[in-house]
Coordinates of C-alpha atoms in Angstrom, one line a residue:
M1 CA 23.3 33.8 -73.7
H2 CA 20.2 31.5 -74.0
P3 CA 20.4 27.8 -73.7
E4 CA 19.6 25.8 -76.7
P5 CA 16.2 24.2 -76.9
T6 CA 16.1 20.4 -76.5
R7 CA 15.0 18.2 -79.4
S8 CA 12.1 16.6 -77.5
A9 CA 10.5 20.0 -76.7
P10 CA 7.5 21.1 -78.8
A11 CA 8.1 23.7 -81.4
G12 CA 8.0 27.3 -80.2
R13 CA 8.8 26.4 -76.6
V14 CA 12.2 27.0 -75.0
V15 CA 13.3 24.6 -72.2
N16 CA 16.1 25.7 -69.9
L17 CA 18.4 22.9 -68.7
H18 CA 20.2 23.4 -65.5
Q19 CA 23.2 21.4 -64.7
P20 CA 23.9 20.7 -61.0
A21 CA 27.1 22.1 -59.6
P22 CA 29.6 19.4 -58.6
L23 CA 30.6 19.1 -55.0
T24 CA 34.1 19.9 -53.9
P25 CA 36.1 16.8 -52.7
A26 CA 36.3 18.2 -49.2
A27 CA 32.5 18.1 -48.8
I28 CA 32.2 14.5 -50.1
I29 CA 31.7 12.1 -47.2
P30 CA 32.2 8.5 -48.3
A31 CA 29.2 6.4 -47.5
P32 CA 29.8 3.0 -46.0
V33 CA 29.7 0.2 -48.6
V34 CA 27.6 -2.7 -47.7
P35 CA 27.9 -5.7 -50.1
V36 CA 24.5 -6.7 -51.3
Q37 CA 23.8 -9.8 -53.3
P38 CA 21.5 -9.1 -56.2
Q39 CA 18.5 -11.4 -56.0
A40 CA 17.4 -11.0 -59.6
V41 CA 18.2 -8.6 -62.4
P42 CA 15.1 -6.5 -63.0
T43 CA 13.8 -6.3 -66.5
V44 CA 14.1 -3.0 -68.5
A45 CA 10.8 -1.6 -69.9
S46 CA 10.3 1.1 -72.5
I47 CA 7.2 3.2 -72.8
V48 CA 6.3 5.4 -75.8
L49 CA 4.6 8.6 -74.7
P50 CA 1.8 10.2 -76.8
D51 CA 4.1 13.0 -78.0
G52 CA 6.6 10.4 -79.4
R53 CA 9.2 10.4 -76.6
I54 CA 10.4 7.1 -75.3
V55 CA 10.9 6.5 -71.6
T56 CA 13.1 3.6 -70.6
G57 CA 13.4 2.2 -67.1
Y58 CA 13.2 -0.7 -64.8
A59 CA 9.8 -2.4 -64.4
V60 CA 8.5 -2.1 -60.9
S61 CA 6.8 -5.2 -59.6
T62 CA 3.8 -4.7 -57.5
L63 CA 4.4 -5.0 -53.8
Q64 CA 2.9 -8.1 -52.3
P65 CA 1.3 -7.4 -48.9
E66 CA 2.8 -9.2 -45.9
P67 CA 0.9 -12.3 -45.1
V68 CA -1.3 -11.8 -42.1
A69 CA -0.4 -14.1 -39.2
A70 CA -3.2 -16.4 -38.3
K71 CA -4.9 -15.1 -35.2
P72 CA -5.6 -17.5 -32.4
P73 CA -9.3 -18.2 -31.9
V74 CA -9.1 -16.7 -28.4
S75 CA -7.3 -13.4 -27.7
R76 CA -4.4 -13.2 -25.3
A77 CA -6.3 -10.6 -23.2
A78 CA -9.2 -13.0 -22.7
V79 CA -6.8 -15.8 -21.7
N80 CA -5.1 -13.5 -19.2
V81 CA -8.4 -12.4 -17.7
A82 CA -9.5 -16.0 -17.3
L83 CA -6.2 -17.1 -15.7
G84 CA -6.5 -14.1 -13.3
G85 CA -10.0 -15.2 -12.4
V86 CA -8.7 -18.8 -11.7
G87 CA -5.9 -17.4 -9.5
F88 CA -8.3 -15.2 -7.6
L89 CA -10.6 -18.1 -7.0
A90 CA -7.7 -20.2 -5.7
V91 CA -6.7 -17.4 -3.3
C92 CA -10.2 -16.9 -2.1
G93 CA -10.5 -20.7 -1.4
G94 CA -7.2 -20.5 0.5
L95 CA -8.5 -17.6 2.5
L96 CA -11.7 -19.4 3.2
L97 CA -9.7 -22.4 4.5
L98 CA -7.5 -20.1 6.6
T99 CA -10.5 -18.4 8.3
T100 CA -12.1 -21.8 8.9
F101 CA -8.9 -23.0 10.5
I102 CA -8.7 -19.9 12.7
T103 CA -12.3 -20.3 13.8
A104 CA -11.8 -24.0 14.7
L105 CA -8.6 -23.2 16.6
T106 CA -10.4 -20.5 18.6
A107 CA -13.2 -22.9 19.5
L108 CA -10.6 -25.5 20.6
I109 CA -8.8 -23.0 22.8
T110 CA -12.2 -21.9 24.3
Q111 CA -13.2 -25.5 25.1
L112 CA -9.8 -26.2 26.7
I113 CA -10.1 -23.2 29.0
I114 CA -13.7 -24.2 30.0
L115 CA -12.5 -27.8 30.7
A116 CA -9.6 -26.5 32.8
A117 CA -12.0 -24.2 34.8
V118 CA -14.4 -27.1 35.4
I119 CA -11.6 -29.5 36.6
F120 CA -10.0 -26.8 38.8
G121 CA -13.4 -25.7 40.1
G122 CA -14.3 -29.3 40.9
W123 CA -11.0 -29.8 42.8
I124 CA -11.7 -26.7 44.9
A125 CA -15.2 -27.9 45.6
I126 CA -14.0 -31.2 46.8
Q127 CA -11.5 -29.6 49.1
V128 CA -14.1 -27.2 50.6
F129 CA -16.9 -29.7 51.1
S130 CA -15.0 -32.8 52.1
T131 CA -15.5 -34.0 55.7
N132 CA -12.9 -36.7 56.3
G133 CA -12.4 -36.1 60.0
R134 CA -9.5 -33.7 60.0
R135 CA -9.9 -30.0 59.8
Q136 CA -7.5 -27.6 58.5
G137 CA -7.4 -24.0 59.5
T138 CA -7.7 -22.0 62.7
T139 CA -10.4 -22.7 65.3
V140 CA -11.7 -19.6 67.1
H141 CA -13.6 -20.0 70.4
I142 CA -15.9 -17.2 71.2
R143 CA -16.4 -16.6 75.0
R144 CA -18.7 -14.3 76.7
A145 CA -17.3 -10.8 76.6
V146 CA -18.3 -7.5 78.1
F147 CA -18.1 -4.4 76.1
K148 CA -17.8 -1.2 78.2
R149 CA -17.3 2.2 76.8
N150 CA -16.3 0.8 73.4
H151 CA -13.5 -1.2 75.0
F152 CA -13.3 -5.0 74.9
H153 CA -12.8 -6.9 78.2
S154 CA -12.3 -10.6 78.1

């Protein structure tokens, strides 16, 4: 059994029409329904093909490209690099001040040690070289002694 040719087919040519098989109710999964508000009813357009057929459908409007966001005059990467440089300079300045402080503190401690040595050394010198009439310490009197056979006789 041959299908009947359609009316829009050219003469002498047979066109087979295939009808899709319906799905059984068990295989149909209901899709979730999302209410959508129609923005505008599209217009219906008809086109006459060169062979005389008429095709009717909705007119497709051309897609407008998304407006390009205005780019800032300076890129974000350049701003981040500049801010990083400023932060690095601030840290270097702080480190320079820290090393200067440590150097000054070391010099101060050195000068205090030298001052203490000079003062303490001066006090010792005064104690050693002072002659104020009294003597401290042990006085040793050396008498004539005779040494015989590596033995001391007094």
